[in-house]
Coordinates of C-alpha atoms in Angstrom, one line a residue:
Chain A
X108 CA 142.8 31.1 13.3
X109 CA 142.5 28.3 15.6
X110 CA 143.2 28.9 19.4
X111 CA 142.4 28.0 22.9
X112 CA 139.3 30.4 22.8
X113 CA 137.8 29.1 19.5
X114 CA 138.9 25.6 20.4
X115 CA 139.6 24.7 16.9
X116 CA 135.9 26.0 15.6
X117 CA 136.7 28.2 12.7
X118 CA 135.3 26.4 9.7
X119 CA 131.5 25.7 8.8
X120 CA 130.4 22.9 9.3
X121 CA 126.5 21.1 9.1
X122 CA 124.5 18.4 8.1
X123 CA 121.5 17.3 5.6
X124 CA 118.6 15.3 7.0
X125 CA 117.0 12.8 4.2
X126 CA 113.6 10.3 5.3
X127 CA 116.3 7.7 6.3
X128 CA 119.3 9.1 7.7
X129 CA 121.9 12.2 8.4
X130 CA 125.0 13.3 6.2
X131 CA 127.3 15.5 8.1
X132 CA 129.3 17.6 6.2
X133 CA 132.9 18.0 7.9
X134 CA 133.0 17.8 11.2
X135 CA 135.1 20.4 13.1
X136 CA 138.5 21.0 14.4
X137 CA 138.1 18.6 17.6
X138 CA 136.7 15.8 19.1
X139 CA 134.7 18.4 21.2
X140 CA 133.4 20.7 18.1
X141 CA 132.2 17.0 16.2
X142 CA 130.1 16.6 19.8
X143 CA 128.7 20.1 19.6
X144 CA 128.1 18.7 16.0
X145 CA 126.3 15.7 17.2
X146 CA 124.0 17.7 19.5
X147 CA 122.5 19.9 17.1
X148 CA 122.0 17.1 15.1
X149 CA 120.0 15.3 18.0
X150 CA 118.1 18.2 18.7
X151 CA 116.8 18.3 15.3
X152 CA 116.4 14.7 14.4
X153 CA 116.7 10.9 15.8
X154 CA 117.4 9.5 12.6
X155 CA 121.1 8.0 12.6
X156 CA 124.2 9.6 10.7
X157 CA 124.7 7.3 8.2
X158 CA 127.7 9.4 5.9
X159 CA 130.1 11.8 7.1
X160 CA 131.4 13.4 4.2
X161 CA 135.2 15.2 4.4
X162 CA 135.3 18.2 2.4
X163 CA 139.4 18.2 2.0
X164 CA 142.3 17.5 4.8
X165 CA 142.5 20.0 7.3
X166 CA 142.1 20.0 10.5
X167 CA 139.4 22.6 11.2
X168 CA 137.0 20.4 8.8
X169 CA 137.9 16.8 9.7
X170 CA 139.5 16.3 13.2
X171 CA 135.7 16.5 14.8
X172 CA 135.5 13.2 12.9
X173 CA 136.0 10.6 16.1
X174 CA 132.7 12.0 17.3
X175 CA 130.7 10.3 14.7
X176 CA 132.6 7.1 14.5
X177 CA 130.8 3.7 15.0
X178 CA 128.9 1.2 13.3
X179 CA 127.0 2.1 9.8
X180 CA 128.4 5.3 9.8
X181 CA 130.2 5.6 6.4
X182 CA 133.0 8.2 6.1
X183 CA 133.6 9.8 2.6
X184 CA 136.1 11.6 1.0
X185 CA 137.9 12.0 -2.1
X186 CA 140.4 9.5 -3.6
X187 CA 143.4 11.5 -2.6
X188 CA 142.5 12.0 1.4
X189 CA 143.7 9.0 2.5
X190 CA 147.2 10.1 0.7
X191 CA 146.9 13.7 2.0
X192 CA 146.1 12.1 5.8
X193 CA 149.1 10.1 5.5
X194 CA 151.2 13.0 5.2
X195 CA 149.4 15.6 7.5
X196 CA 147.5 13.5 9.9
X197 CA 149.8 13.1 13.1
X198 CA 151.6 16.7 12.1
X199 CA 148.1 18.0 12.0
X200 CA 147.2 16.7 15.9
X201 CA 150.3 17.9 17.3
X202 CA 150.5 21.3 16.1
X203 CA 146.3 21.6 16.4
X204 CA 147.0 20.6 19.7
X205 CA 149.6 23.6 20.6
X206 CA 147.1 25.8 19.0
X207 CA 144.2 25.4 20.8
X208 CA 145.5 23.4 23.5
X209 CA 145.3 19.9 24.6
X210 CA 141.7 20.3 26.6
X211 CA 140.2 20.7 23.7
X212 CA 141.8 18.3 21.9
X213 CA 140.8 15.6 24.2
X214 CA 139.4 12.6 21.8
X215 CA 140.7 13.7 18.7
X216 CA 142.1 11.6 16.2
X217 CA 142.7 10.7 12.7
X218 CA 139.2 8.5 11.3
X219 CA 140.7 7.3 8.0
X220 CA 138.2 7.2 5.0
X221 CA 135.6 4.0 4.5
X222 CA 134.3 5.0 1.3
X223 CA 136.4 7.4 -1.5
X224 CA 135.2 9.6 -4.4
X225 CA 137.5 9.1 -7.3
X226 CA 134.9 10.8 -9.8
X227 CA 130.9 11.6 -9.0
X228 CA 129.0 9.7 -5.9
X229 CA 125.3 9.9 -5.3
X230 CA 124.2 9.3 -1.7
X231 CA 120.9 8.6 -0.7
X232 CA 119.6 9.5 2.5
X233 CA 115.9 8.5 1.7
X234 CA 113.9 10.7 -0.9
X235 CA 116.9 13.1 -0.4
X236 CA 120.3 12.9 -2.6
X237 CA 123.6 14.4 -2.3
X238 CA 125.8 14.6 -5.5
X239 CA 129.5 14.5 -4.4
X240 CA 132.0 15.5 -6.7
X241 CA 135.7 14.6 -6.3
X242 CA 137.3 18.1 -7.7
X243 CA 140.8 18.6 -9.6
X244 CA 143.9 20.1 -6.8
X245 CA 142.8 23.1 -6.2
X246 CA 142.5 24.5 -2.5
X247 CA 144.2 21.1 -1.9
X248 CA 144.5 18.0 -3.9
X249 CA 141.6 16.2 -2.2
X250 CA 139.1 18.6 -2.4
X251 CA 135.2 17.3 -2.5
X252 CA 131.6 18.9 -3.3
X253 CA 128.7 17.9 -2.2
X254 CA 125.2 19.2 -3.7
X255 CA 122.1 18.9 -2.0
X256 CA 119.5 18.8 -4.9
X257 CA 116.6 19.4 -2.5
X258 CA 116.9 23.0 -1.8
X259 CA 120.1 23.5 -4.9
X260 CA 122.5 24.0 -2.3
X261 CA 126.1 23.5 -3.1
X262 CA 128.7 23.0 -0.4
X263 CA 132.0 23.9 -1.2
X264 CA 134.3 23.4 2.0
X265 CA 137.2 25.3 1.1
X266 CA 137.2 25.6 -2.5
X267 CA 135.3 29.1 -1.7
X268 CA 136.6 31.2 1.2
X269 CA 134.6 34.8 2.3
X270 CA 135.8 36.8 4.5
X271 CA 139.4 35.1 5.7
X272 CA 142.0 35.1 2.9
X273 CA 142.0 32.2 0.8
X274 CA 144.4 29.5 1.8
X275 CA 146.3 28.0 -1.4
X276 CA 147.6 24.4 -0.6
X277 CA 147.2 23.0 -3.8
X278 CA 147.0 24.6 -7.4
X279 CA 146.8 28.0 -8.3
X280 CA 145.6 27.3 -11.7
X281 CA 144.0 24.6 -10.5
X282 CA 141.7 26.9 -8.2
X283 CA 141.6 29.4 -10.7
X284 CA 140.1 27.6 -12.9
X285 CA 137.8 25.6 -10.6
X286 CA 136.5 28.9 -8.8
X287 CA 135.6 30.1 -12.2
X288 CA 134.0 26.4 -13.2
X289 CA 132.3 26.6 -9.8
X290 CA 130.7 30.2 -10.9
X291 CA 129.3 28.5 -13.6
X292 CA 127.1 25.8 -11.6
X293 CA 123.8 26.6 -10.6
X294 CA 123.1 27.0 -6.9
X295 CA 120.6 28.8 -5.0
X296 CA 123.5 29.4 -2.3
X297 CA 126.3 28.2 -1.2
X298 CA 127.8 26.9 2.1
X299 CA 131.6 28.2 2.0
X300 CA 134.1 26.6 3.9
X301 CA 134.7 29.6 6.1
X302 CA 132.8 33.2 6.3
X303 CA 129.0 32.8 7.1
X304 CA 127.5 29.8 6.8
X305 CA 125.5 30.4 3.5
X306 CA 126.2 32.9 0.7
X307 CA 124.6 33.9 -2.8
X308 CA 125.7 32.0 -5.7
X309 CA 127.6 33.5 -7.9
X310 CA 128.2 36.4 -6.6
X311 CA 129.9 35.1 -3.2
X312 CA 132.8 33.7 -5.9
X313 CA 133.6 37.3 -7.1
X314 CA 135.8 38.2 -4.7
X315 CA 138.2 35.2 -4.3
X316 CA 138.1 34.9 -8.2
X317 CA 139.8 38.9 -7.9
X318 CA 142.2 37.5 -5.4
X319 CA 143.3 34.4 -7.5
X320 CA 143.7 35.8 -10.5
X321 CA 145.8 39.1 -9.1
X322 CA 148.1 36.9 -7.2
X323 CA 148.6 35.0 -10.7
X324 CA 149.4 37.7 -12.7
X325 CA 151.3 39.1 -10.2
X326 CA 153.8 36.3 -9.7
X327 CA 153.9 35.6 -14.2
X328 CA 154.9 39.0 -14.0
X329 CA 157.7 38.5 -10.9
X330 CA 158.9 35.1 -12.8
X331 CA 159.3 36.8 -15.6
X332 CA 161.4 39.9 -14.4
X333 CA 163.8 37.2 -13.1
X334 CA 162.5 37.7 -8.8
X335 CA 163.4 35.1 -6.3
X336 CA 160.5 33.4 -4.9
X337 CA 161.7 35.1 -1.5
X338 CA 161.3 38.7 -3.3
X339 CA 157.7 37.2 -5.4
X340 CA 156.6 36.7 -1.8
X341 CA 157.0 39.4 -0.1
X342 CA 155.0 41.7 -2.4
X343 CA 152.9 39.4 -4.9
X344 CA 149.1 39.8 -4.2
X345 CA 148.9 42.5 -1.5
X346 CA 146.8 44.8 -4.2
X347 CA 143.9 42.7 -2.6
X348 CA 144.9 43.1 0.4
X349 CA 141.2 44.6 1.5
X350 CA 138.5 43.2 2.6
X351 CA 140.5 40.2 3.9
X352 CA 140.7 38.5 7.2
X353 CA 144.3 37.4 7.9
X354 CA 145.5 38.3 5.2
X355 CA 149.2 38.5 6.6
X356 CA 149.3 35.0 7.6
X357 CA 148.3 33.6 4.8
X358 CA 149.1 36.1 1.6
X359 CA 153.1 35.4 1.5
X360 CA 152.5 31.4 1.7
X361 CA 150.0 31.4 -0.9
X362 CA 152.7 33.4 -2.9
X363 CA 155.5 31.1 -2.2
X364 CA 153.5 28.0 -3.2
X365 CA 151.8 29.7 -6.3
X366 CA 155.6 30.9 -7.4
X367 CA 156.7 27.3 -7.5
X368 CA 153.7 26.2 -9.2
X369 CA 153.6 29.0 -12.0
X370 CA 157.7 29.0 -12.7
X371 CA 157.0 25.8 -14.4
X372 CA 154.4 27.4 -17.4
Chain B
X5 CA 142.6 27.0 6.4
X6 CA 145.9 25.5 7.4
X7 CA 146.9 25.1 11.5
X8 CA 149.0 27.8 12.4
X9 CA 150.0 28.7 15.7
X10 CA 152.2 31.6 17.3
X11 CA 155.0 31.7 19.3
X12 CA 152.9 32.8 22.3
X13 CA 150.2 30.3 22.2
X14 CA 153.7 27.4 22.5
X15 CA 154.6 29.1 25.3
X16 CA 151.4 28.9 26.8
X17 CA 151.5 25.3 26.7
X18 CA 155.6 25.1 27.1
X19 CA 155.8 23.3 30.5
X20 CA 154.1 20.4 29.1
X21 CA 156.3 17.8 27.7
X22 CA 155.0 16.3 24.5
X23 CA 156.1 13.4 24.4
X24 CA 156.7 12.5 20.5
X25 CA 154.1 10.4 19.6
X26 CA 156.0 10.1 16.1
X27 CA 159.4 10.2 17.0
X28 CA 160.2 7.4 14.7
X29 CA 158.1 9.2 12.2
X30 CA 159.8 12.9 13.3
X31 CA 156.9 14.5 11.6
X32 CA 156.4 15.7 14.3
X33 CA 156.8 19.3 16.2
X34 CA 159.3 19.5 18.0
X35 CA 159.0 19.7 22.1
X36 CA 156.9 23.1 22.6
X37 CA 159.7 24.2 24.5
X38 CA 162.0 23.6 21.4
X39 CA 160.0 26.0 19.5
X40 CA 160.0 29.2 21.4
X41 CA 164.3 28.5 22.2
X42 CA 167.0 28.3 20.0
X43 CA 168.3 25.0 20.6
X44 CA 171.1 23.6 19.6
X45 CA 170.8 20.4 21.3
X46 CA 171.1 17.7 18.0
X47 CA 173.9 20.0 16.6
X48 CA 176.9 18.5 19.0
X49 CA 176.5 14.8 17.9
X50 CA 175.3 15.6 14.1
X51 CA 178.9 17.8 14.1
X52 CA 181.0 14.5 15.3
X53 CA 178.7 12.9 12.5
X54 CA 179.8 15.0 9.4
X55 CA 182.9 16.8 10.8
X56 CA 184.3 14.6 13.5
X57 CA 186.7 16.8 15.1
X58 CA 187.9 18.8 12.7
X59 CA 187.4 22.6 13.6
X60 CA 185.0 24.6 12.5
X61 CA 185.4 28.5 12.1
X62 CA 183.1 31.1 12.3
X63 CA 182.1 32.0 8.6
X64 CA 181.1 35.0 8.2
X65 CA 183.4 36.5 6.4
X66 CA 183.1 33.2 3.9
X67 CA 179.7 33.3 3.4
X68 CA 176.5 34.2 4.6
X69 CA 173.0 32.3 4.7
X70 CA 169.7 33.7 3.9
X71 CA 166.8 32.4 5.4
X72 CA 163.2 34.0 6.3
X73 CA 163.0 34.2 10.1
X74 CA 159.5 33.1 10.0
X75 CA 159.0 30.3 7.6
X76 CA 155.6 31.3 5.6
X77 CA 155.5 27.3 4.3
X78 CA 157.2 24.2 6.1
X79 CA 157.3 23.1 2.6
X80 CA 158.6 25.4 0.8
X81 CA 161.4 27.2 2.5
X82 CA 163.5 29.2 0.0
X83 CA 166.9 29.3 1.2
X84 CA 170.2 31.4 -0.2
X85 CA 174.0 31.3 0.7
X86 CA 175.2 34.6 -0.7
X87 CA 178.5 36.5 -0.7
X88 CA 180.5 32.5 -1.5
X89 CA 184.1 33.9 -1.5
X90 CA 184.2 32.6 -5.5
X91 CA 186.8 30.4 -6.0
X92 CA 187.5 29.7 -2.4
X93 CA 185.0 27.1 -1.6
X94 CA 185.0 23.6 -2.6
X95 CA 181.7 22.4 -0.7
X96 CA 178.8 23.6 0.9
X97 CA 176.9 21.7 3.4
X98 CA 173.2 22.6 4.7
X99 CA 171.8 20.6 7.7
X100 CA 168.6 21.4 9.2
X101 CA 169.2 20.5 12.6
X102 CA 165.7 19.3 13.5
X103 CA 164.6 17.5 10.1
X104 CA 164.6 13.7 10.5
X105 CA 166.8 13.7 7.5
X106 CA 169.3 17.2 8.8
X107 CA 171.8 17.3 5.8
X108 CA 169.9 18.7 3.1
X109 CA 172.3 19.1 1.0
X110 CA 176.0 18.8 0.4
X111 CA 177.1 20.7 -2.6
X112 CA 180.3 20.5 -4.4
X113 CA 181.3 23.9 -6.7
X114 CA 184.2 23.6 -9.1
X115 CA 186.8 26.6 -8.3
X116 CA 186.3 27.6 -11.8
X117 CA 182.8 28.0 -11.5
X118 CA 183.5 30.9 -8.9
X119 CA 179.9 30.4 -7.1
X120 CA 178.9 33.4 -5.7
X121 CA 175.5 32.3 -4.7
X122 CA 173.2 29.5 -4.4
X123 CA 169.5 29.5 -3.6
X124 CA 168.0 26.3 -3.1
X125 CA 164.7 25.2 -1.1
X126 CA 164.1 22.9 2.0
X127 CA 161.3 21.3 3.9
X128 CA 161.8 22.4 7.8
X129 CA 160.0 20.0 10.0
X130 CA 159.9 22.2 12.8
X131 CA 161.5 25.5 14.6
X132 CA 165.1 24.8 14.0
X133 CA 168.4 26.1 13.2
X134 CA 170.0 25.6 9.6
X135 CA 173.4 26.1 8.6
X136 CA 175.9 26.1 6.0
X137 CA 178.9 24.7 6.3
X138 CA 181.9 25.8 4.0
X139 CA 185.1 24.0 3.4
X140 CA 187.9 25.5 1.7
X141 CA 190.2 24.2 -1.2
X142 CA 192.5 23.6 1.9
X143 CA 190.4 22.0 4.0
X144 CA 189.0 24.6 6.5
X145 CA 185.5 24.5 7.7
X146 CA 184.0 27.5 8.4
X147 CA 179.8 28.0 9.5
X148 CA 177.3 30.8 9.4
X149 CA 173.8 29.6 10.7
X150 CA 170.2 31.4 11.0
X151 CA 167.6 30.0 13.4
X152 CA 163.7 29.9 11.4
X153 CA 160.8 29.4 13.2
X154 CA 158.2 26.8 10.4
X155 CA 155.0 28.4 10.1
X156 CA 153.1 28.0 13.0
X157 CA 155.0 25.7 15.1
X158 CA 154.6 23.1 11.9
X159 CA 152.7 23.3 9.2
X160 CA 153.1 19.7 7.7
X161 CA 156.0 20.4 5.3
X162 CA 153.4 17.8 2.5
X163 CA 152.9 17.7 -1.0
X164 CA 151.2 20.5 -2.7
X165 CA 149.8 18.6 -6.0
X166 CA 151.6 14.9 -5.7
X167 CA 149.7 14.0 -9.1
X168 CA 151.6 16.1 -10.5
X169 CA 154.9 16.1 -9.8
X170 CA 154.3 12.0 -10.0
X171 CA 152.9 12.6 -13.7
X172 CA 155.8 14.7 -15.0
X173 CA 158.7 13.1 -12.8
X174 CA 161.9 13.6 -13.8
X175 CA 161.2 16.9 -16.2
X176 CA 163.8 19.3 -16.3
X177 CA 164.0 23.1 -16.9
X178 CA 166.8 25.3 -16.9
X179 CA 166.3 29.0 -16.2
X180 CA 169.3 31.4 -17.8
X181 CA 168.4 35.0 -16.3
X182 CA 169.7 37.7 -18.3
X183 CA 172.2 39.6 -16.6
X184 CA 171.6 42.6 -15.2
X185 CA 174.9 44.2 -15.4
X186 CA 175.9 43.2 -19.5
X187 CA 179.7 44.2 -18.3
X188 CA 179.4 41.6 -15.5
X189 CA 181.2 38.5 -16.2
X190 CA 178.7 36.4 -14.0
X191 CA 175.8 34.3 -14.9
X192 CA 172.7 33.1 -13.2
X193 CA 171.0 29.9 -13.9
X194 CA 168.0 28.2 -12.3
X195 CA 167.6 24.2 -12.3
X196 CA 164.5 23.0 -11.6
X197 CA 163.7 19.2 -11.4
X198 CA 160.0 17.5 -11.4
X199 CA 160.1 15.5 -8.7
X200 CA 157.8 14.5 -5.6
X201 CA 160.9 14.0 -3.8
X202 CA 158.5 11.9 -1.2
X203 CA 160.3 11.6 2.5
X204 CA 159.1 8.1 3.1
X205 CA 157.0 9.3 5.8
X206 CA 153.9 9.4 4.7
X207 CA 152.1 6.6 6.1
X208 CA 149.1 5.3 3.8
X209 CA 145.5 5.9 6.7
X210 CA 143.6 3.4 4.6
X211 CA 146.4 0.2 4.6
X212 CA 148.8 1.6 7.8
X213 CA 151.8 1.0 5.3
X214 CA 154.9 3.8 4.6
X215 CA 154.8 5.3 0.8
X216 CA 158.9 4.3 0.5
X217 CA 161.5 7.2 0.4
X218 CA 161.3 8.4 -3.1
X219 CA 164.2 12.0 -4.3
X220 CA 166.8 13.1 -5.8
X221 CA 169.8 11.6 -4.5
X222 CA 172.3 13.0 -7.3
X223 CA 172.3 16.3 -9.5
X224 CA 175.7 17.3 -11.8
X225 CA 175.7 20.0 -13.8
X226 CA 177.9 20.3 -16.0
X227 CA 180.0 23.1 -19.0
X228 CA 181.4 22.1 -21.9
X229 CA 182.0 18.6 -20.6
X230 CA 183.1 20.0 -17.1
X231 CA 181.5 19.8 -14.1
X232 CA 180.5 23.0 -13.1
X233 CA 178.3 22.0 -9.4
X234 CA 177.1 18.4 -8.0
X235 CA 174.9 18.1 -5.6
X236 CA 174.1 15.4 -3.2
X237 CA 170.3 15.8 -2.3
X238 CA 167.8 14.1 0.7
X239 CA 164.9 14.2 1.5
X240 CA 164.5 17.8 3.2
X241 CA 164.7 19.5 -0.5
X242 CA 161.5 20.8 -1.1
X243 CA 159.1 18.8 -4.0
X244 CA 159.9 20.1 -7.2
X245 CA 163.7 20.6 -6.1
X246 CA 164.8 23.8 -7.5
X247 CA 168.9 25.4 -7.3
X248 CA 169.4 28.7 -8.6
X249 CA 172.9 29.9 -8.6
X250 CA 175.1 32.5 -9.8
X251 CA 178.7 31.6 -11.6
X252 CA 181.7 32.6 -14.1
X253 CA 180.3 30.8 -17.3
X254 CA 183.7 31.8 -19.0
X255 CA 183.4 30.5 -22.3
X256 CA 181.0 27.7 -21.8
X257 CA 178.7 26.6 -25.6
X258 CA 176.7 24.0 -23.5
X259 CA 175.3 23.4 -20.0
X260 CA 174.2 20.2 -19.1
X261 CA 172.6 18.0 -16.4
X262 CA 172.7 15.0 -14.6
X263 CA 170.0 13.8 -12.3
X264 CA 169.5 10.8 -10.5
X265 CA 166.7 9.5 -7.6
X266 CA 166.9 6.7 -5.0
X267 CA 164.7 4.4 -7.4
X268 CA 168.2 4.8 -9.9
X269 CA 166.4 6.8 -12.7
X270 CA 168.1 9.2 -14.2
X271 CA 167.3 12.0 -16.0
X272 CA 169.6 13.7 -18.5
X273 CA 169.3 16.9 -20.9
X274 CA 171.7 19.8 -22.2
X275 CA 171.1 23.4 -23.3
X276 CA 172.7 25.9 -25.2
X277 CA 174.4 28.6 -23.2
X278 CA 171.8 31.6 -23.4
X279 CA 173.8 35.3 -23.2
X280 CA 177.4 34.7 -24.3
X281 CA 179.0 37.8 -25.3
X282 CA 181.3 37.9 -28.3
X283 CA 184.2 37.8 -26.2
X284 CA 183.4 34.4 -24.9
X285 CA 183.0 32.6 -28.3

């Protein structure tokens, strides 16, 4: 959960150095967590950051974006972003600002795509290549993956949670599905959007594929005993309740928006 | 991982005064301070707006209004006015006294109809009262109200899967529960609509330019020929607008409904009445 203590720097976030240049891979939840960013990244290399690649719309992966802005520095993200900023962006820097406080937030600000995914991109950072694939709504609708084929490491940004609850803001069935397609890609390990920063592939899917697919039979069954989406909410999933971080925050919301997704099968 | 903050980390930052960058937009949060009081600050001059003077009673004993004290989505907010003295009430308003847009809803039952209750759900832009106004067949107002506090000061009350609801737009579904007491006279239906029902808020990043306003301005459902419930809809009805309700079907064969959107499309299908009982035919 983002606060005044964390100062917005709950989600993984990194970079991939090719011969020529630096992709980072989200950016934080703050101007200030994209500088931390930037340092590491000058203490490892002095090559320039040529993409900065978005993973999805919230705040904890993009809002360090403003830190990497300037000239040659392409920012990429999937076809739908730009739609999903529109609707989120200046709601996100308010209530990210009462969350973690305006300090922290000093700098922040909405840097818009230059360069959108609507299917498969390859970039090249010299002799190194990142495949970025522009994913079906899932975790959101504008989720992206990027694959560094170098060392077969697949970064998923939030389309795989471990340890905090999994955060539906898109499709159920969508993520379902995707989680289990996911599964099925080689990797030697991934880099999930929250939980440590690298996990073995497949097995790091397991547990949020459980989660998913309880909360979806779970509600089927609730729609079709007749239950208000208030009731569905209230008790839908919990059976998966362990082994989750925040699990009350997030549990009844991911009900509520797989209920009004489902009702419609 | 979506922004959510609590209560106590707003009032750690209460004294400041935000200033609302988007005011015009009123995407915004409200003021901190807002957030962590009940206010009823907008509810005086939106009252002289849809009530002028006419008094307004308390309504307790009319209705009551059904809302999570936390909202869990500022999306998805499901809402429910129970215990509708059937038969008594002509319309139901809902206002959201903090939404850019604050009527919701206004809601028109036939007396035949006997509504009991009525389960809708709304978009909550940030920590505000809603309320539902009743006004009798004679012309009485009378008000019950519950205070919600939107997930985390404001969770952006946006589109879940806009492709979707864009693709399918205009779909309709109508959900006939069985009842749970067969000697019960009452019915319960559930209309759902396909529809982004976009606020016109969304500013484009990439151009700087406003998706326009884009709902469900007009639902009438209708019995036999009659109308049964009309709705007049805005903008803070969730995507996907759904109304589930409870009524006296009498001997209705046929439900149908009605649905129009601010772009002048309208949608249209009928259904068989699921569930009569021999007496009814």
């Amino acid at each position: 959960m983002p606060d005044g203590d964390n100062r917005g720097a709950i989600a993984n976030i990194g970079f991939v150095i090719g011969a020529e240049g630096v992709a980072v891979i989200d950016t934080g939840g703050s101007y200030c967590d994209g500088m931390g960013l930037k340092a590491a990244i000058r203490a490892r290399t002095a090559l320039p950051v040529t993409y900065v690649i978005n993973t999805h719309v919230h705040p904890d992966h993009i809002f360090g974006n403003a830190a990497f802005a300037g000239e040659g520095v392409s920012f990429v993200a999937h076809r739908n972003l730009p739609r999903a900023l529109g609707e989120r962006g200046e709601h996100g820097l308010q209530s990210y600002a009462e969350q973690v406080g305006p300090e922290a937030m000093q700098g922040t600000k909405i840097i818009p795509p230059t360069e959108l995914v609507t299917d498969t991109l390859r970039l090249d950072l010299g002799g190194r290549a990142l495949v970025l694939i522009a994913r079906p709504a899932a975790h959101t609708d504008a989720d992206l993956t990027v694959f560094d084929e170098a060392t077969a490491t697949l970064w998923t940004g939030d389309l795989i949670f471990l340890d905090h609850i999994p955060v539906l803001d898109g499709s159920l069935k969508g993520w379902l599905a995707l989680t289990a397609a996911l599964m099925q890609q080689p990797a030697a390990r991934i880099v999930p959007g929250h939980g440590p920063p690298s996990a073995p592939w497949p097995e790091a899917g397991e547990k949020q594929l459980r989660y998913l697919q309880r909360l979806a039979e779970d509600l089927r069954g609730a729609i079709r005993a007749g239950k208000s989406i208030s009731e569905a909410a209230a008790v839908c999933g919990t059976g998966e309740k362990d082994g989750w971080q925040l699990f009350g925050a997030y549990n009844s919301r991911n009900a509520l928006t797989g209920f009004a997704e489902l009702e419609w099968d | 991982m979506r922004p959510m903050s609590q209560a106590l980390k707003a009032r750690s930052i209460r004294g400041l005064a935000w200033l609302l960058v988007a005011a015009a937009l009123a995407v915004a949060c409200g003021p901190a301070r807002a957030q962590t009081d009940a206010s009823e600050k907008n509810w005086p001059s939106l009252r002289e707006t849809l009530f002028g003077t006419r008094p307004i009673l308390d309504g307790a004993a009319m209705l009551s209004l059904e809302a999570p004290v936390r909202a869990e989505d500022a999306a998805l907010v499901p809402v429910a006015i129970t215990d509708l003295q059937p038969g008594r009430i002509k319309a139901l308003t809902l206002v959201v006294d903090e939404n850019p847009a604050p009527v919701a809803a206004v809601f028109t039952l036939s007396p035949e109809a006997r509504v009991r209750f009525l389960e809708t759900r709304l978009r909550v832009n940030a920590y505000s009262y809603i309320r539902a106004i009743a006004e009798t067949e004679d012309g009485a107002l009378y008000m019950v109200k519950r205070y919600v506090k939107a997930s985390g000061g404001c969770s952006a009350p946006a589109s879940k899967n806009a492709d979707e609801a864009l693709a399918s737009l205009g779909e309709l579904r109508l959900r006939q529960f069985p009842a749970t007491d067969p000697a019960s006279e009452e019915a319960e239906l559930q209309l759902q609509i396909r529809h982004p029902n976009l606020t016109g808020m969304q500013m484009d990043q990439v151009t700087g330019l406003y998706r326009p306003a884009h709902f469900v301005q007009t639902i009438r459902l209708s019995a036999d020929g009659k109308p049964l419930m009309s709705v007049e809809g805005a903008i803070s009805l969730s995507e996907n607008p759904s109304l589930r309700f409870k009524y006296r079907p009498g001997g209705a064969k046929a439900l149908a409904a009605h649905v129009e959107d601010t772009e002048g499309k309208v949608f249209e299908k009928s259904w068989e009445r699921e569930g009569k009982r021999d007496k009814d035919s």
